[in-house]
Amino acid sequence: MARAARVRPACRVALAGLVLVCCSGLALGKDAGDGEDESVEAASTPNLYLDLRTNYATFPAGSLSVGFGGFGFAGHPALSALANFLKFSNLAAPPAFSSPSSQSIGLDVPLTSDLNDRISVYGGFSASGSRTDLSDWSAFTVYSWNVGFQADVYQQNGGSIPTITLQSTLTLPVPHAMLPTTSLNTILEFDYALNADETRGLLAGVQHTAAAVDSAFVRINPNIVGYVGGYYQWDNNWKFIGRVGVQSFGGAQLLNQTPLEPFTQPIVRLDFDRMDDDDNRLFGITAVIAWVPKPSYQLTVRTPLYLVKN
């Protein structure tokens, strides 16, 4: 019941936001059937694509961190160690908890629709396989599904107030999850363009990730990332985005132990994207280094598959 009490408000907020941005997207879109020409009709058709993200990550022993990400804690190899440890929860003197260093290969498959140049909505699933120093690679399985939106609450458009972007992703576990974990990841970012073409600018933002575990014995505290950065786009439509910041994780409690300690450490994210003339991503590579407190590395390759593209 405690988990339900924590999750329901998050679900309501995320779903309400999703409905609002969908309605806003429809309201902001032009009615192409009331005499407008074919070019306006084509421009009003939303982009629709599978935003495929293939990632490889390493995690040091005894660590749990979401880093710069949109899909929360679900699928993290450390959760398997927590789930296995729960088998000893009825013992008077359980053994010491241990979470070995691990590697994982994952695939995120959100079906994304850009309703207009301000609002995108998405939903899909995530799958991964992992190995630890003590075990071989696990089977590649689906571990969660997710829904979310990204919206420009305010656009700079040459003014002095930066573009304000809000992104929220609700991640829920699949039925067979070893330690079902529901998370809500929210990012608020400020983008101040330095030129009229918006090809170079400055960034600042904060990311908050809250998690609720379907177990009376486990509690995962929030993860918060604050960052600054900037971007530059060349004439050939290659774009670089750099972000540096600080990640603060509240740790995790298991029974009367704190197996995953809180920490506050640096984090770095570097993005290289190939855009088209309409600012649609064609290809992207993301590298993240997070100290948790030892370094954790993640490399993500993004290959959008467009079903409808304007």
PDB file of C-alpha atoms in Angstrom:
ATOM      1  CA  MET A   1       0.000   0.000   0.000  1.00  0.00           C
ATOM      2  CA  ALA A   2       2.863   2.392   0.724  1.00  0.00           C
ATOM      3  CA  ARG A   3       4.219   1.869  -2.773  1.00  0.00           C
ATOM      4  CA  ALA A   4       0.802   2.515  -4.298  1.00  0.00           C
ATOM      5  CA  ALA A   5       0.471   5.723  -2.299  1.00  0.00           C
ATOM      6  CA  ARG A   6       3.809   6.950  -3.652  1.00  0.00           C
ATOM      7  CA  VAL A   7       3.235   5.877  -7.253  1.00  0.00           C
ATOM      8  CA  ARG A   8      -0.337   7.008  -7.869  1.00  0.00           C
ATOM      9  CA  PRO A   9       0.343  10.769  -7.559  1.00  0.00           C
ATOM     10  CA  ALA A  10       3.313  10.430  -9.929  1.00  0.00           C
ATOM     11  CA  CYS A  11       1.201   8.522 -12.435  1.00  0.00           C
ATOM     12  CA  ARG A  12      -1.569  11.107 -12.262  1.00  0.00           C
ATOM     13  CA  VAL A  13       0.849  13.981 -12.783  1.00  0.00           C
ATOM     14  CA  ALA A  14       2.562  12.278 -15.729  1.00  0.00           C
ATOM     15  CA  LEU A  15      -0.687  11.237 -17.404  1.00  0.00           C
ATOM     16  CA  ALA A  16      -2.236  14.667 -16.855  1.00  0.00           C
ATOM     17  CA  GLY A  17       0.815  16.295 -18.415  1.00  0.00           C
ATOM     18  CA  LEU A  18       0.671  13.886 -21.344  1.00  0.00           C
ATOM     19  CA  VAL A  19      -3.008  14.696 -21.978  1.00  0.00           C
ATOM     20  CA  LEU A  20      -2.349  18.438 -21.708  1.00  0.00           C
ATOM     21  CA  VAL A  21       0.515  18.455 -24.193  1.00  0.00           C
ATOM     22  CA  CYS A  22      -1.431  16.258 -26.621  1.00  0.00           C
ATOM     23  CA  CYS A  23      -4.364  18.655 -26.481  1.00  0.00           C
ATOM     24  CA  SER A  24      -2.028  21.633 -26.828  1.00  0.00           C
ATOM     25  CA  GLY A  25      -0.377  20.037 -29.842  1.00  0.00           C
ATOM     26  CA  LEU A  26      -3.731  19.603 -31.535  1.00  0.00           C
ATOM     27  CA  ALA A  27      -4.751  23.155 -30.678  1.00  0.00           C
ATOM     28  CA  LEU A  28      -1.492  24.651 -31.950  1.00  0.00           C
ATOM     29  CA  GLY A  29      -1.486  22.658 -35.179  1.00  0.00           C
ATOM     30  CA  LYS A  30      -3.015  24.265 -38.277  1.00  0.00           C
ATOM     31  CA  ASP A  31      -6.187  22.884 -39.804  1.00  0.00           C
ATOM     32  CA  ALA A  32      -4.851  21.882 -43.190  1.00  0.00           C
ATOM     33  CA  GLY A  33      -8.256  20.952 -44.534  1.00  0.00           C
ATOM     34  CA  ASP A  34      -9.858  24.403 -44.549  1.00  0.00           C
ATOM     35  CA  GLY A  35      -8.470  25.671 -47.834  1.00  0.00           C
ATOM     36  CA  GLU A  36      -4.742  25.676 -47.004  1.00  0.00           C
ATOM     37  CA  ASP A  37      -2.364  24.513 -49.745  1.00  0.00           C
ATOM     38  CA  GLU A  38      -0.598  21.144 -49.802  1.00  0.00           C
ATOM     39  CA  SER A  39       2.616  22.490 -48.290  1.00  0.00           C
ATOM     40  CA  VAL A  40       0.747  23.621 -45.168  1.00  0.00           C
ATOM     41  CA  GLU A  41      -0.985  20.243 -44.982  1.00  0.00           C
ATOM     42  CA  ALA A  42       2.364  18.445 -45.125  1.00  0.00           C
ATOM     43  CA  ALA A  43       3.893  20.748 -42.518  1.00  0.00           C
ATOM     44  CA  SER A  44       0.985  20.064 -40.142  1.00  0.00           C
ATOM     45  CA  THR A  45       1.546  16.291 -40.270  1.00  0.00           C
ATOM     46  CA  PRO A  46       3.424  15.152 -37.158  1.00  0.00           C
ATOM     47  CA  ASN A  47       6.767  13.385 -37.452  1.00  0.00           C
ATOM     48  CA  LEU A  48       6.470   9.749 -36.413  1.00  0.00           C
ATOM     49  CA  TYR A  49       9.535   7.600 -35.770  1.00  0.00           C
ATOM     50  CA  LEU A  50      11.146   4.900 -33.669  1.00  0.00           C
ATOM     51  CA  ASP A  51      13.892   6.682 -31.730  1.00  0.00           C
ATOM     52  CA  LEU A  52      16.101   3.602 -31.369  1.00  0.00           C
ATOM     53  CA  ARG A  53      18.823   3.919 -28.719  1.00  0.00           C
ATOM     54  CA  THR A  54      21.438   1.201 -28.354  1.00  0.00           C
ATOM     55  CA  ASN A  55      23.600   1.588 -25.278  1.00  0.00           C
ATOM     56  CA  TYR A  56      26.517  -0.009 -23.483  1.00  0.00           C
ATOM     57  CA  ALA A  57      27.228   0.821 -19.839  1.00  0.00           C
ATOM     58  CA  THR A  58      29.622  -0.163 -17.073  1.00  0.00           C
ATOM     59  CA  PHE A  59      28.827   0.073 -13.360  1.00  0.00           C
ATOM     60  CA  PRO A  60      31.363  -0.204 -10.527  1.00  0.00           C
ATOM     61  CA  ALA A  61      30.649  -2.481  -7.554  1.00  0.00           C
ATOM     62  CA  GLY A  62      28.060  -1.262  -5.066  1.00  0.00           C
ATOM     63  CA  SER A  63      26.612   1.483  -7.264  1.00  0.00           C
ATOM     64  CA  LEU A  64      23.144   2.502  -8.392  1.00  0.00           C
ATOM     65  CA  SER A  65      22.736   5.639 -10.489  1.00  0.00           C
ATOM     66  CA  VAL A  66      20.431   6.794 -13.249  1.00  0.00           C
ATOM     67  CA  GLY A  67      22.822   9.490 -14.530  1.00  0.00           C
ATOM     68  CA  PHE A  68      21.654  11.568 -17.512  1.00  0.00           C
ATOM     69  CA  GLY A  69      18.774   9.407 -18.624  1.00  0.00           C
ATOM     70  CA  GLY A  70      15.062   9.328 -19.196  1.00  0.00           C
ATOM     71  CA  PHE A  71      14.077   5.832 -18.122  1.00  0.00           C
ATOM     72  CA  GLY A  72      14.836   5.752 -14.401  1.00  0.00           C
ATOM     73  CA  PHE A  73      16.353   2.958 -12.344  1.00  0.00           C
ATOM     74  CA  ALA A  74      14.465   0.042 -13.938  1.00  0.00           C
ATOM     75  CA  GLY A  75      16.726  -2.585 -15.462  1.00  0.00           C
ATOM     76  CA  HIS A  76      19.809  -1.511 -13.506  1.00  0.00           C
ATOM     77  CA  PRO A  77      22.007  -4.577 -12.750  1.00  0.00           C
ATOM     78  CA  ALA A  78      22.219  -3.600  -9.057  1.00  0.00           C
ATOM     79  CA  LEU A  79      18.469  -4.259  -8.732  1.00  0.00           C
ATOM     80  CA  SER A  80      19.088  -7.943  -9.438  1.00  0.00           C
ATOM     81  CA  ALA A  81      21.539  -8.055  -6.524  1.00  0.00           C
ATOM     82  CA  LEU A  82      18.931  -6.400  -4.287  1.00  0.00           C
ATOM     83  CA  ALA A  83      16.278  -8.889  -5.427  1.00  0.00           C
ATOM     84  CA  ASN A  84      18.557 -11.848  -4.678  1.00  0.00           C
ATOM     85  CA  PHE A  85      19.381 -10.445  -1.255  1.00  0.00           C
ATOM     86  CA  LEU A  86      15.682 -10.329  -0.336  1.00  0.00           C
ATOM     87  CA  LYS A  87      15.761 -14.145  -0.133  1.00  0.00           C
ATOM     88  CA  PHE A  88      17.600 -13.674   3.167  1.00  0.00           C
ATOM     89  CA  SER A  89      15.143 -11.127   4.580  1.00  0.00           C
ATOM     90  CA  ASN A  90      13.645 -13.653   7.019  1.00  0.00           C
ATOM     91  CA  LEU A  91      16.994 -14.618   8.526  1.00  0.00           C
ATOM     92  CA  ALA A  92      17.923 -13.246  11.928  1.00  0.00           C
ATOM     93  CA  ALA A  93      21.432 -12.451  10.700  1.00  0.00           C
ATOM     94  CA  PRO A  94      21.433 -11.993   6.903  1.00  0.00           C
ATOM     95  CA  PRO A  95      24.794 -12.002   5.110  1.00  0.00           C
ATOM     96  CA  ALA A  96      26.448  -8.766   4.058  1.00  0.00           C
ATOM     97  CA  PHE A  97      25.033  -7.286   0.869  1.00  0.00           C
ATOM     98  CA  SER A  98      27.281  -7.233  -2.183  1.00  0.00           C
ATOM     99  CA  SER A  99      26.724  -5.830  -5.682  1.00  0.00           C
ATOM    100  CA  PRO A 100      29.612  -6.719  -8.014  1.00  0.00           C
ATOM    101  CA  SER A 101      30.759  -4.509 -10.871  1.00  0.00           C
ATOM    102  CA  SER A 102      28.744  -5.111 -14.029  1.00  0.00           C
ATOM    103  CA  GLN A 103      28.236  -4.313 -17.686  1.00  0.00           C
ATOM    104  CA  SER A 104      25.026  -4.054 -19.652  1.00  0.00           C
ATOM    105  CA  ILE A 105      23.881  -3.780 -23.254  1.00  0.00           C
ATOM    106  CA  GLY A 106      20.468  -2.235 -23.724  1.00  0.00           C
ATOM    107  CA  LEU A 107      17.952  -1.104 -26.309  1.00  0.00           C
ATOM    108  CA  ASP A 108      15.341   1.630 -25.807  1.00  0.00           C
ATOM    109  CA  VAL A 109      12.517   1.656 -28.369  1.00  0.00           C
ATOM    110  CA  PRO A 110      10.215   4.650 -27.853  1.00  0.00           C
ATOM    111  CA  LEU A 111       7.715   5.328 -30.637  1.00  0.00           C
ATOM    112  CA  THR A 112       7.895   9.120 -30.867  1.00  0.00           C
ATOM    113  CA  SER A 113       5.583  11.685 -32.432  1.00  0.00           C
ATOM    114  CA  ASP A 114       6.647  15.316 -32.883  1.00  0.00           C
ATOM    115  CA  LEU A 115       3.214  16.925 -32.809  1.00  0.00           C
ATOM    116  CA  ASN A 116       4.760  20.262 -33.814  1.00  0.00           C
ATOM    117  CA  ASP A 117       8.016  22.124 -33.255  1.00  0.00           C
ATOM    118  CA  ARG A 118       7.214  22.505 -29.557  1.00  0.00           C
ATOM    119  CA  ILE A 119       5.741  19.202 -28.355  1.00  0.00           C
ATOM    120  CA  SER A 120       6.743  15.541 -28.649  1.00  0.00           C
ATOM    121  CA  VAL A 121       5.111  12.507 -27.054  1.00  0.00           C
ATOM    122  CA  TYR A 122       6.521   8.998 -26.875  1.00  0.00           C
ATOM    123  CA  GLY A 123       5.949   5.526 -25.515  1.00  0.00           C
ATOM    124  CA  GLY A 124       7.759   2.228 -25.835  1.00  0.00           C
ATOM    125  CA  PHE A 125       9.822  -0.404 -24.083  1.00  0.00           C
ATOM    126  CA  SER A 126      13.377  -1.042 -22.905  1.00  0.00           C
ATOM    127  CA  ALA A 127      15.329  -4.297 -22.983  1.00  0.00           C
ATOM    128  CA  SER A 128      18.809  -5.293 -21.845  1.00  0.00           C
ATOM    129  CA  GLY A 129      21.243  -8.049 -20.994  1.00  0.00           C
ATOM    130  CA  SER A 130      23.978  -7.790 -18.361  1.00  0.00           C
ATOM    131  CA  ARG A 131      26.925  -9.577 -16.826  1.00  0.00           C
ATOM    132  CA  THR A 132      28.848  -9.235 -13.580  1.00  0.00           C
ATOM    133  CA  ASP A 133      32.248 -10.291 -12.319  1.00  0.00           C
ATOM    134  CA  LEU A 134      30.497 -13.350 -10.860  1.00  0.00           C
ATOM    135  CA  SER A 135      28.157 -14.319 -13.713  1.00  0.00           C
ATOM    136  CA  ASP A 136      28.028 -14.576 -17.486  1.00  0.00           C
ATOM    137  CA  TRP A 137      25.743 -12.540 -19.754  1.00  0.00           C
ATOM    138  CA  SER A 138      22.067 -12.839 -18.949  1.00  0.00           C
ATOM    139  CA  ALA A 139      19.381 -13.291 -21.577  1.00  0.00           C
ATOM    140  CA  PHE A 140      18.359 -10.151 -23.470  1.00  0.00           C
ATOM    141  CA  THR A 141      14.871  -9.408 -22.117  1.00  0.00           C
ATOM    142  CA  VAL A 142      12.339  -6.586 -21.937  1.00  0.00           C
ATOM    143  CA  TYR A 143      12.354  -5.127 -18.418  1.00  0.00           C
ATOM    144  CA  SER A 144      10.149  -1.992 -18.588  1.00  0.00           C
ATOM    145  CA  TRP A 145       7.824   0.141 -20.656  1.00  0.00           C
ATOM    146  CA  ASN A 146       7.527   3.893 -20.602  1.00  0.00           C
ATOM    147  CA  VAL A 147       5.451   6.879 -21.669  1.00  0.00           C
ATOM    148  CA  GLY A 148       6.407  10.527 -21.668  1.00  0.00           C
ATOM    149  CA  PHE A 149       6.444  13.917 -23.307  1.00  0.00           C
ATOM    150  CA  GLN A 150       8.794  16.794 -24.069  1.00  0.00           C
ATOM    151  CA  ALA A 151       7.426  20.315 -24.462  1.00  0.00           C
ATOM    152  CA  ASP A 152       8.828  23.806 -24.984  1.00  0.00           C
ATOM    153  CA  VAL A 153       6.893  25.669 -22.321  1.00  0.00           C
ATOM    154  CA  TYR A 154       8.367  28.921 -23.656  1.00  0.00           C
ATOM    155  CA  GLN A 155      10.399  29.638 -26.798  1.00  0.00           C
ATOM    156  CA  GLN A 156      13.059  32.363 -26.940  1.00  0.00           C
ATOM    157  CA  ASN A 157      12.488  33.345 -30.594  1.00  0.00           C
ATOM    158  CA  GLY A 158      15.139  36.077 -30.476  1.00  0.00           C
ATOM    159  CA  GLY A 159      14.108  37.466 -27.114  1.00  0.00           C
ATOM    160  CA  SER A 160      16.028  37.751 -23.863  1.00  0.00           C
ATOM    161  CA  ILE A 161      14.241  34.929 -22.005  1.00  0.00           C
ATOM    162  CA  PRO A 162      15.653  31.468 -22.826  1.00  0.00           C
ATOM    163  CA  THR A 163      13.622  28.586 -24.193  1.00  0.00           C
ATOM    164  CA  ILE A 164      12.213  26.534 -21.309  1.00  0.00           C
ATOM    165  CA  THR A 165      11.787  22.803 -21.986  1.00  0.00           C
ATOM    166  CA  LEU A 166      10.025  20.304 -19.748  1.00  0.00           C
ATOM    167  CA  GLN A 167      10.426  16.549 -20.223  1.00  0.00           C
ATOM    168  CA  SER A 168       8.798  13.864 -18.098  1.00  0.00           C
ATOM    169  CA  THR A 169       9.033  10.069 -18.438  1.00  0.00           C
ATOM    170  CA  LEU A 170       7.066   7.500 -16.448  1.00  0.00           C
ATOM    171  CA  THR A 171       8.713   4.056 -16.420  1.00  0.00           C
ATOM    172  CA  LEU A 172       6.910   0.943 -15.218  1.00  0.00           C
ATOM    173  CA  PRO A 173       8.216  -2.624 -14.880  1.00  0.00           C
ATOM    174  CA  VAL A 174       6.990  -5.607 -16.859  1.00  0.00           C
ATOM    175  CA  PRO A 175       5.183  -8.367 -14.903  1.00  0.00           C
ATOM    176  CA  HIS A 176       8.201 -10.699 -14.693  1.00  0.00           C
ATOM    177  CA  ALA A 177      10.565  -8.090 -13.195  1.00  0.00           C
ATOM    178  CA  MET A 178      12.684  -9.454 -10.316  1.00  0.00           C
ATOM    179  CA  LEU A 179      12.309  -6.278  -8.249  1.00  0.00           C
ATOM    180  CA  PRO A 180       9.470  -4.212  -9.783  1.00  0.00           C
ATOM    181  CA  THR A 181      10.449  -0.531  -9.753  1.00  0.00           C
ATOM    182  CA  THR A 182       8.351   2.380 -10.983  1.00  0.00           C
ATOM    183  CA  SER A 183      10.096   5.689 -11.612  1.00  0.00           C
ATOM    184  CA  LEU A 184       9.248   9.213 -12.719  1.00  0.00           C
ATOM    185  CA  ASN A 185      12.065  11.157 -14.399  1.00  0.00           C
ATOM    186  CA  THR A 186      11.578  14.902 -14.930  1.00  0.00           C
ATOM    187  CA  ILE A 187      13.973  17.327 -16.665  1.00  0.00           C
ATOM    188  CA  LEU A 188      13.646  21.112 -16.729  1.00  0.00           C
ATOM    189  CA  GLU A 189      16.132  22.775 -19.116  1.00  0.00           C
ATOM    190  CA  PHE A 190      16.855  26.394 -20.082  1.00  0.00           C
ATOM    191  CA  ASP A 191      18.318  27.050 -23.563  1.00  0.00           C
ATOM    192  CA  TYR A 192      19.672  30.532 -24.316  1.00  0.00           C
ATOM    193  CA  ALA A 193      20.501  30.891 -28.024  1.00  0.00           C
ATOM    194  CA  LEU A 194      23.381  33.240 -28.851  1.00  0.00           C
ATOM    195  CA  ASN A 195      22.411  33.879 -32.489  1.00  0.00           C
ATOM    196  CA  ALA A 196      19.286  34.195 -34.597  1.00  0.00           C
ATOM    197  CA  ASP A 197      19.751  30.778 -36.232  1.00  0.00           C
ATOM    198  CA  GLU A 198      19.975  29.125 -32.786  1.00  0.00           C
ATOM    199  CA  THR A 199      23.065  27.180 -33.859  1.00  0.00           C
ATOM    200  CA  ARG A 200      25.026  28.067 -30.726  1.00  0.00           C
ATOM    201  CA  GLY A 201      23.907  28.681 -27.205  1.00  0.00           C
ATOM    202  CA  LEU A 202      24.093  27.989 -23.489  1.00  0.00           C
ATOM    203  CA  LEU A 203      22.235  25.403 -21.412  1.00  0.00           C
ATOM    204  CA  ALA A 204      21.300  24.959 -17.755  1.00  0.00           C
ATOM    205  CA  GLY A 205      18.987  22.445 -16.192  1.00  0.00           C
ATOM    206  CA  VAL A 206      17.991  20.060 -13.453  1.00  0.00           C
ATOM    207  CA  GLN A 207      16.858  16.426 -13.553  1.00  0.00           C
ATOM    208  CA  HIS A 208      14.908  14.704 -10.779  1.00  0.00           C
ATOM    209  CA  THR A 209      14.262  10.950 -10.655  1.00  0.00           C
ATOM    210  CA  ALA A 210      11.978   9.402  -8.045  1.00  0.00           C
ATOM    211  CA  ALA A 211      11.514   5.635  -7.666  1.00  0.00           C
ATOM    212  CA  ALA A 212       9.070   3.369  -5.855  1.00  0.00           C
ATOM    213  CA  VAL A 213       9.965  -0.293  -5.296  1.00  0.00           C
ATOM    214  CA  ASP A 214       7.326  -3.008  -4.922  1.00  0.00           C
ATOM    215  CA  SER A 215       8.860  -4.295  -1.698  1.00  0.00           C
ATOM    216  CA  ALA A 216       8.471  -3.385   1.963  1.00  0.00           C
ATOM    217  CA  PHE A 217      12.189  -4.040   2.493  1.00  0.00           C
ATOM    218  CA  VAL A 218      13.725  -1.781  -0.178  1.00  0.00           C
ATOM    219  CA  ARG A 219      13.669   1.995  -0.553  1.00  0.00           C
ATOM    220  CA  ILE A 220      15.450   3.956  -3.291  1.00  0.00           C
ATOM    221  CA  ASN A 221      15.883   7.644  -2.575  1.00  0.00           C
ATOM    222  CA  PRO A 222      15.676  10.310  -5.309  1.00  0.00           C
ATOM    223  CA  ASN A 223      18.467  11.098  -7.748  1.00  0.00           C
ATOM    224  CA  ILE A 224      19.051  14.763  -8.696  1.00  0.00           C
ATOM    225  CA  VAL A 225      21.347  16.144 -11.410  1.00  0.00           C
ATOM    226  CA  GLY A 226      22.095  19.848 -11.846  1.00  0.00           C
ATOM    227  CA  TYR A 227      24.103  20.911 -14.896  1.00  0.00           C
ATOM    228  CA  VAL A 228      25.266  23.673 -17.232  1.00  0.00           C
ATOM    229  CA  GLY A 229      26.499  23.394 -20.798  1.00  0.00           C
ATOM    230  CA  GLY A 230      26.403  24.669 -24.332  1.00  0.00           C
ATOM    231  CA  TYR A 231      26.023  23.660 -27.973  1.00  0.00           C
ATOM    232  CA  TYR A 232      27.340  24.504 -31.427  1.00  0.00           C
ATOM    233  CA  GLN A 233      25.994  23.431 -34.831  1.00  0.00           C
ATOM    234  CA  TRP A 234      28.209  23.606 -37.933  1.00  0.00           C
ATOM    235  CA  ASP A 235      27.059  24.483 -41.459  1.00  0.00           C
ATOM    236  CA  ASN A 236      27.138  20.778 -42.385  1.00  0.00           C
ATOM    237  CA  ASN A 237      24.449  20.151 -39.704  1.00  0.00           C
ATOM    238  CA  TRP A 238      26.690  18.287 -37.266  1.00  0.00           C
ATOM    239  CA  LYS A 239      25.842  19.430 -33.743  1.00  0.00           C
ATOM    240  CA  PHE A 240      27.839  19.154 -30.514  1.00  0.00           C
ATOM    241  CA  ILE A 241      26.245  19.483 -27.073  1.00  0.00           C
ATOM    242  CA  GLY A 242      28.243  19.390 -23.857  1.00  0.00           C
ATOM    243  CA  ARG A 243      26.878  19.241 -20.321  1.00  0.00           C
ATOM    244  CA  VAL A 244      28.765  19.128 -17.009  1.00  0.00           C
ATOM    245  CA  GLY A 245      27.175  18.995 -13.609  1.00  0.00           C
ATOM    246  CA  VAL A 246      26.779  17.354 -10.242  1.00  0.00           C
ATOM    247  CA  GLN A 247      24.746  14.243  -9.475  1.00  0.00           C
ATOM    248  CA  SER A 248      23.377  13.705  -5.977  1.00  0.00           C
ATOM    249  CA  PHE A 249      21.942  10.264  -5.186  1.00  0.00           C
ATOM    250  CA  GLY A 250      20.187   9.673  -1.875  1.00  0.00           C
ATOM    251  CA  GLY A 251      21.228   6.030  -1.624  1.00  0.00           C
ATOM    252  CA  ALA A 252      19.131   2.906  -1.102  1.00  0.00           C
ATOM    253  CA  GLN A 253      17.983   1.188   2.104  1.00  0.00           C
ATOM    254  CA  LEU A 254      17.605  -2.577   2.399  1.00  0.00           C
ATOM    255  CA  LEU A 255      16.254  -3.932   5.684  1.00  0.00           C
ATOM    256  CA  ASN A 256      18.419  -2.243   8.333  1.00  0.00           C
ATOM    257  CA  GLN A 257      21.358  -1.763   5.972  1.00  0.00           C
ATOM    258  CA  THR A 258      22.409   0.944   3.510  1.00  0.00           C
ATOM    259  CA  PRO A 259      24.004  -1.216   0.805  1.00  0.00           C
ATOM    260  CA  LEU A 260      24.071   1.596  -1.777  1.00  0.00           C
ATOM    261  CA  GLU A 261      25.501   4.683  -0.120  1.00  0.00           C
ATOM    262  CA  PRO A 262      24.448   8.268  -0.933  1.00  0.00           C
ATOM    263  CA  PHE A 263      26.911  10.337  -2.924  1.00  0.00           C
ATOM    264  CA  THR A 264      27.346  13.718  -4.593  1.00  0.00           C
ATOM    265  CA  GLN A 265      29.758  13.545  -7.515  1.00  0.00           C
ATOM    266  CA  PRO A 266      30.518  15.110 -10.939  1.00  0.00           C
ATOM    267  CA  ILE A 267      28.863  13.970 -14.153  1.00  0.00           C
ATOM    268  CA  VAL A 268      29.631  14.751 -17.815  1.00  0.00           C
ATOM    269  CA  ARG A 269      27.564  14.205 -20.967  1.00  0.00           C
ATOM    270  CA  LEU A 270      28.747  14.774 -24.565  1.00  0.00           C
ATOM    271  CA  ASP A 271      26.444  14.535 -27.608  1.00  0.00           C
ATOM    272  CA  PHE A 272      27.340  14.472 -31.309  1.00  0.00           C
ATOM    273  CA  ASP A 273      24.268  14.610 -33.559  1.00  0.00           C
ATOM    274  CA  ARG A 274      23.771  14.719 -37.327  1.00  0.00           C
ATOM    275  CA  MET A 275      20.750  16.897 -38.093  1.00  0.00           C
ATOM    276  CA  ASP A 276      18.896  17.629 -41.332  1.00  0.00           C
ATOM    277  CA  ASP A 277      17.917  21.079 -42.614  1.00  0.00           C
ATOM    278  CA  ASP A 278      14.658  20.924 -40.612  1.00  0.00           C
ATOM    279  CA  ASP A 279      16.546  20.149 -37.374  1.00  0.00           C
ATOM    280  CA  ASN A 280      15.449  16.496 -37.279  1.00  0.00           C
ATOM    281  CA  ARG A 281      18.031  14.118 -35.813  1.00  0.00           C
ATOM    282  CA  LEU A 282      19.387  11.610 -38.325  1.00  0.00           C
ATOM    283  CA  PHE A 283      22.075  10.005 -36.169  1.00  0.00           C
ATOM    284  CA  GLY A 284      23.550  10.601 -32.748  1.00  0.00           C
ATOM    285  CA  ILE A 285      26.201   9.404 -30.285  1.00  0.00           C
ATOM    286  CA  THR A 286      26.083  10.165 -26.561  1.00  0.00           C
ATOM    287  CA  ALA A 287      28.881   9.539 -24.064  1.00  0.00           C
ATOM    288  CA  VAL A 288      28.324   9.863 -20.308  1.00  0.00           C
ATOM    289  CA  ILE A 289      30.857   9.629 -17.500  1.00  0.00           C
ATOM    290  CA  ALA A 290      29.392   9.623 -13.990  1.00  0.00           C
ATOM    291  CA  TRP A 291      31.328   9.222 -10.759  1.00  0.00           C
ATOM    292  CA  VAL A 292      29.159   6.999  -8.521  1.00  0.00           C
ATOM    293  CA  PRO A 293      31.575   7.582  -6.718  1.00  0.00           C
ATOM    294  CA  LYS A 294      33.899   5.530  -8.970  1.00  0.00           C
ATOM    295  CA  PRO A 295      33.579   6.202 -12.716  1.00  0.00           C
ATOM    296  CA  SER A 296      30.652   4.696 -14.583  1.00  0.00           C
ATOM    297  CA  TYR A 297      30.650   4.879 -18.396  1.00  0.00           C
ATOM    298  CA  GLN A 298      27.785   4.825 -20.876  1.00  0.00           C
ATOM    299  CA  LEU A 299      27.809   5.039 -24.679  1.00  0.00           C
ATOM    300  CA  THR A 300      24.541   5.412 -26.591  1.00  0.00           C
ATOM    301  CA  VAL A 301      23.975   5.307 -30.353  1.00  0.00           C
ATOM    302  CA  ARG A 302      20.728   6.852 -31.587  1.00  0.00           C
ATOM    303  CA  THR A 303      19.378   5.776 -34.986  1.00  0.00           C
ATOM    304  CA  PRO A 304      15.873   7.176 -35.551  1.00  0.00           C
ATOM    305  CA  LEU A 305      13.736   5.219 -38.013  1.00  0.00           C
ATOM    306  CA  TYR A 306      11.250   7.693 -39.551  1.00  0.00           C
ATOM    307  CA  LEU A 307       7.809   6.424 -40.484  1.00  0.00           C
ATOM    308  CA  VAL A 308       6.568   9.949 -41.274  1.00  0.00           C
ATOM    309  CA  LYS A 309       9.082  12.785 -41.717  1.00  0.00           C
ATOM    310  CA  ASN A 310       8.601  16.462 -42.578  1.00  0.00           C
TER     311      ASN A 310
END
